[in-house]
């Protein structure tokens, strides 16, 4: 994309209400600007940096401009959301990217030259996309891990309560989820040797069986004294041929 001229500028430093004068030559392939300090050179470059950064300069929130391209298309401040092949190296770039007191600071490139450099740039973008996808995958995995940890924590708490109930432990501190987790870790390497046999399982079921209802005591009254008297009377009787005991 080649910009032929700046049709208009308003509310940008010295450019209060600028319009491209009739008869002024349009931009060529290479253009050189010179002038006194504060004559508007940096301000002019900020128009193009708006297109690069997709945002209006913070010092000129009401900036308005209109550019004419070689294809006859007009670009205004409302079009800065679009992507343009523009790179600007000015005072703003230096302030944003150069950290004079940090020798390890990195600087964003202004322009990439050469076929090899362009290929490296494409590879870099591909790697950056891969990194973005990997970062997103890591974020999902971390969330899944946190969900599983919460689920495990809840199950440990519930199981510790169940064990306390089985063993009639009244104080939760005597056996909580932390102590249960320690037990699980201790048995983890050889848990099969600690599986209950069928006999122990039956005894456990008996232990856990419900308490039966109380049965009322049966009252039995035996008339032992009268029986003894009757038997004694019978035993005192004599047996004769003429008198047979029934």
PDB file of N, CA and C in Angstrom, residues 81-117:
ATOM      1  N   UNK A  81      -8.542   0.277  12.931  1.00  0.00           N
ATOM      2  CA  UNK A  81      -8.695  -1.097  13.404  1.00  0.00           C
ATOM      3  C   UNK A  81      -8.197  -2.097  12.374  1.00  0.00           C
ATOM      4  N   UNK A  82      -8.042  -1.670  11.127  1.00  0.00           N
ATOM      5  CA  UNK A  82      -7.589  -2.565  10.068  1.00  0.00           C
ATOM      6  C   UNK A  82      -6.072  -2.726  10.126  1.00  0.00           C
ATOM      7  N   UNK A  83      -5.574  -3.777   9.478  1.00  0.00           N
ATOM      8  CA  UNK A  83      -4.136  -4.039   9.426  1.00  0.00           C
ATOM      9  C   UNK A  83      -3.522  -3.378   8.205  1.00  0.00           C
ATOM     10  N   UNK A  84      -2.417  -2.648   8.436  1.00  0.00           N
ATOM     11  CA  UNK A  84      -1.691  -1.988   7.354  1.00  0.00           C
ATOM     12  C   UNK A  84      -0.207  -2.312   7.486  1.00  0.00           C
ATOM     13  N   UNK A  85       0.467  -2.421   6.343  1.00  0.00           N
ATOM     14  CA  UNK A  85       1.907  -2.705   6.332  1.00  0.00           C
ATOM     15  C   UNK A  85       2.674  -1.413   6.588  1.00  0.00           C
ATOM     16  N   UNK A  86       2.636  -0.963   7.840  1.00  0.00           N
ATOM     17  CA  UNK A  86       3.264   0.301   8.217  1.00  0.00           C
ATOM     18  C   UNK A  86       4.093   0.092   9.470  1.00  0.00           C
ATOM     19  N   UNK A  87       5.331   0.607   9.470  1.00  0.00           N
ATOM     20  CA  UNK A  87       6.182   0.579  10.645  1.00  0.00           C
ATOM     21  C   UNK A  87       6.776   1.981  10.822  1.00  0.00           C
ATOM     22  N   UNK A  88       6.740   2.482  12.040  1.00  0.00           N
ATOM     23  CA  UNK A  88       7.186   3.852  12.325  1.00  0.00           C
ATOM     24  C   UNK A  88       8.261   3.821  13.395  1.00  0.00           C
ATOM     25  N   UNK A  89       9.362   4.488  13.117  1.00  0.00           N
ATOM     26  CA  UNK A  89      10.434   4.652  14.101  1.00  0.00           C
ATOM     27  C   UNK A  89      10.546   6.144  14.416  1.00  0.00           C
ATOM     28  N   UNK A  90       9.998   6.544  15.544  1.00  0.00           N
ATOM     29  CA  UNK A  90      10.040   7.953  15.936  1.00  0.00           C
ATOM     30  C   UNK A  90      10.289   8.039  17.446  1.00  0.00           C
ATOM     31  N   UNK A  91      10.091   9.214  18.006  1.00  0.00           N
ATOM     32  CA  UNK A  91      10.335   9.392  19.439  1.00  0.00           C
ATOM     33  C   UNK A  91       9.433   8.504  20.286  1.00  0.00           C
ATOM     34  N   UNK A  92       8.206   8.308  19.843  1.00  0.00           N
ATOM     35  CA  UNK A  92       7.281   7.458  20.595  1.00  0.00           C
ATOM     36  C   UNK A  92       7.777   6.014  20.631  1.00  0.00           C
ATOM     37  N   UNK A  93       8.295   5.529  19.490  1.00  0.00           N
ATOM     38  CA  UNK A  93       8.820   4.171  19.442  1.00  0.00           C
ATOM     39  C   UNK A  93       9.995   4.011  20.409  1.00  0.00           C
ATOM     40  N   UNK A  94      10.881   5.006  20.405  1.00  0.00           N
ATOM     41  CA  UNK A  94      12.055   4.956  21.288  1.00  0.00           C
ATOM     42  C   UNK A  94      11.615   4.935  22.749  1.00  0.00           C
ATOM     43  N   UNK A  95      10.655   5.763  23.088  1.00  0.00           N
ATOM     44  CA  UNK A  95      10.187   5.837  24.481  1.00  0.00           C
ATOM     45  C   UNK A  95       9.511   4.537  24.910  1.00  0.00           C
ATOM     46  N   UNK A  96       8.789   3.901  23.973  1.00  0.00           N
ATOM     47  CA  UNK A  96       8.055   2.676  24.305  1.00  0.00           C
ATOM     48  C   UNK A  96       8.953   1.454  24.360  1.00  0.00           C
ATOM     49  N   UNK A  97      10.052   1.458  23.617  1.00  0.00           N
ATOM     50  CA  UNK A  97      10.827   0.236  23.448  1.00  0.00           C
ATOM     51  C   UNK A  97      12.235   0.259  24.033  1.00  0.00           C
ATOM     52  N   UNK A  98      12.821   1.420  24.209  1.00  0.00           N
ATOM     53  CA  UNK A  98      14.188   1.476  24.712  1.00  0.00           C
ATOM     54  C   UNK A  98      14.188   1.685  26.225  1.00  0.00           C
ATOM     55  N   UNK A  99      14.849   0.773  26.922  1.00  0.00           N
ATOM     56  CA  UNK A  99      15.038   0.903  28.368  1.00  0.00           C
ATOM     57  C   UNK A  99      16.525   1.138  28.599  1.00  0.00           C
ATOM     58  N   UNK A 100      16.907   2.385  28.709  1.00  0.00           N
ATOM     59  CA  UNK A 100      18.319   2.728  28.742  1.00  0.00           C
ATOM     60  C   UNK A 100      19.028   2.177  29.976  1.00  0.00           C
ATOM     61  N   UNK A 101      18.284   1.961  31.053  1.00  0.00           N
ATOM     62  CA  UNK A 101      18.902   1.479  32.291  1.00  0.00           C
ATOM     63  C   UNK A 101      18.848  -0.043  32.432  1.00  0.00           C
ATOM     64  N   UNK A 102      18.377  -0.721  31.394  1.00  0.00           N
ATOM     65  CA  UNK A 102      18.265  -2.176  31.434  1.00  0.00           C
ATOM     66  C   UNK A 102      18.967  -2.758  30.219  1.00  0.00           C
ATOM     67  N   UNK A 103      20.156  -3.326  30.428  1.00  0.00           N
ATOM     68  CA  UNK A 103      20.930  -3.841  29.307  1.00  0.00           C
ATOM     69  C   UNK A 103      20.330  -5.124  28.719  1.00  0.00           C
ATOM     70  N   UNK A 104      19.408  -5.764  29.454  1.00  0.00           N
ATOM     71  CA  UNK A 104      18.789  -6.994  28.965  1.00  0.00           C
ATOM     72  C   UNK A 104      17.432  -6.753  28.304  1.00  0.00           C
ATOM     73  N   UNK A 105      17.039  -5.496  28.185  1.00  0.00           N
ATOM     74  CA  UNK A 105      15.735  -5.189  27.604  1.00  0.00           C
ATOM     75  C   UNK A 105      15.711  -5.545  26.125  1.00  0.00           C
ATOM     76  N   UNK A 106      14.562  -6.063  25.665  1.00  0.00           N
ATOM     77  CA  UNK A 106      14.406  -6.416  24.256  1.00  0.00           C
ATOM     78  C   UNK A 106      13.704  -5.281  23.508  1.00  0.00           C
ATOM     79  N   UNK A 107      14.006  -5.153  22.223  1.00  0.00           N
ATOM     80  CA  UNK A 107      13.438  -4.095  21.399  1.00  0.00           C
ATOM     81  C   UNK A 107      12.662  -4.733  20.261  1.00  0.00           C
ATOM     82  N   UNK A 108      11.440  -4.287  20.066  1.00  0.00           N
ATOM     83  CA  UNK A 108      10.649  -4.797  18.959  1.00  0.00           C
ATOM     84  C   UNK A 108      11.216  -4.306  17.637  1.00  0.00           C
ATOM     85  N   UNK A 109      11.301  -5.172  16.614  1.00  0.00           N
ATOM     86  CA  UNK A 109      11.878  -4.750  15.335  1.00  0.00           C
ATOM     87  C   UNK A 109      10.981  -3.750  14.608  1.00  0.00           C
ATOM     88  N   UNK A 110      11.629  -2.809  13.910  1.00  0.00           N
ATOM     89  CA  UNK A 110      10.884  -1.841  13.102  1.00  0.00           C
ATOM     90  C   UNK A 110      10.558  -2.438  11.752  1.00  0.00           C
ATOM     91  N   UNK A 111      11.520  -3.147  11.157  1.00  0.00           N
ATOM     92  CA  UNK A 111      11.330  -3.713   9.831  1.00  0.00           C
ATOM     93  C   UNK A 111      12.212  -4.940   9.704  1.00  0.00           C
ATOM     94  N   UNK A 112      11.786  -5.907   8.930  1.00  0.00           N
ATOM     95  CA  UNK A 112      12.542  -7.130   8.696  1.00  0.00           C
ATOM     96  C   UNK A 112      13.020  -7.135   7.252  1.00  0.00           C
ATOM     97  N   UNK A 113      14.335  -7.322   7.033  1.00  0.00           N
ATOM     98  CA  UNK A 113      14.917  -7.277   5.702  1.00  0.00           C
ATOM     99  C   UNK A 113      15.421  -8.651   5.293  1.00  0.00           C
ATOM    100  N   UNK A 114      15.331  -8.963   4.009  1.00  0.00           N
ATOM    101  CA  UNK A 114      15.906 -10.187   3.476  1.00  0.00           C
ATOM    102  C   UNK A 114      14.947 -11.348   3.504  1.00  0.00           C
ATOM    103  N   UNK A 115      15.140 -12.264   2.510  1.00  0.00           N
ATOM    104  CA  UNK A 115      14.281 -13.435   2.398  1.00  0.00           C
ATOM    105  C   UNK A 115      14.394 -14.317   3.621  1.00  0.00           C
ATOM    106  N   UNK A 116      15.641 -14.531   4.084  1.00  0.00           N
ATOM    107  CA  UNK A 116      15.857 -15.386   5.239  1.00  0.00           C
ATOM    108  C   UNK A 116      15.189 -14.809   6.479  1.00  0.00           C
ATOM    109  N   UNK A 117      15.292 -13.503   6.644  1.00  0.00           N
ATOM    110  CA  UNK A 117      14.679 -12.864   7.807  1.00  0.00           C
ATOM    111  C   UNK A 117      13.164 -12.974   7.752  1.00  0.00           C
TER     112      UNK A 117
END
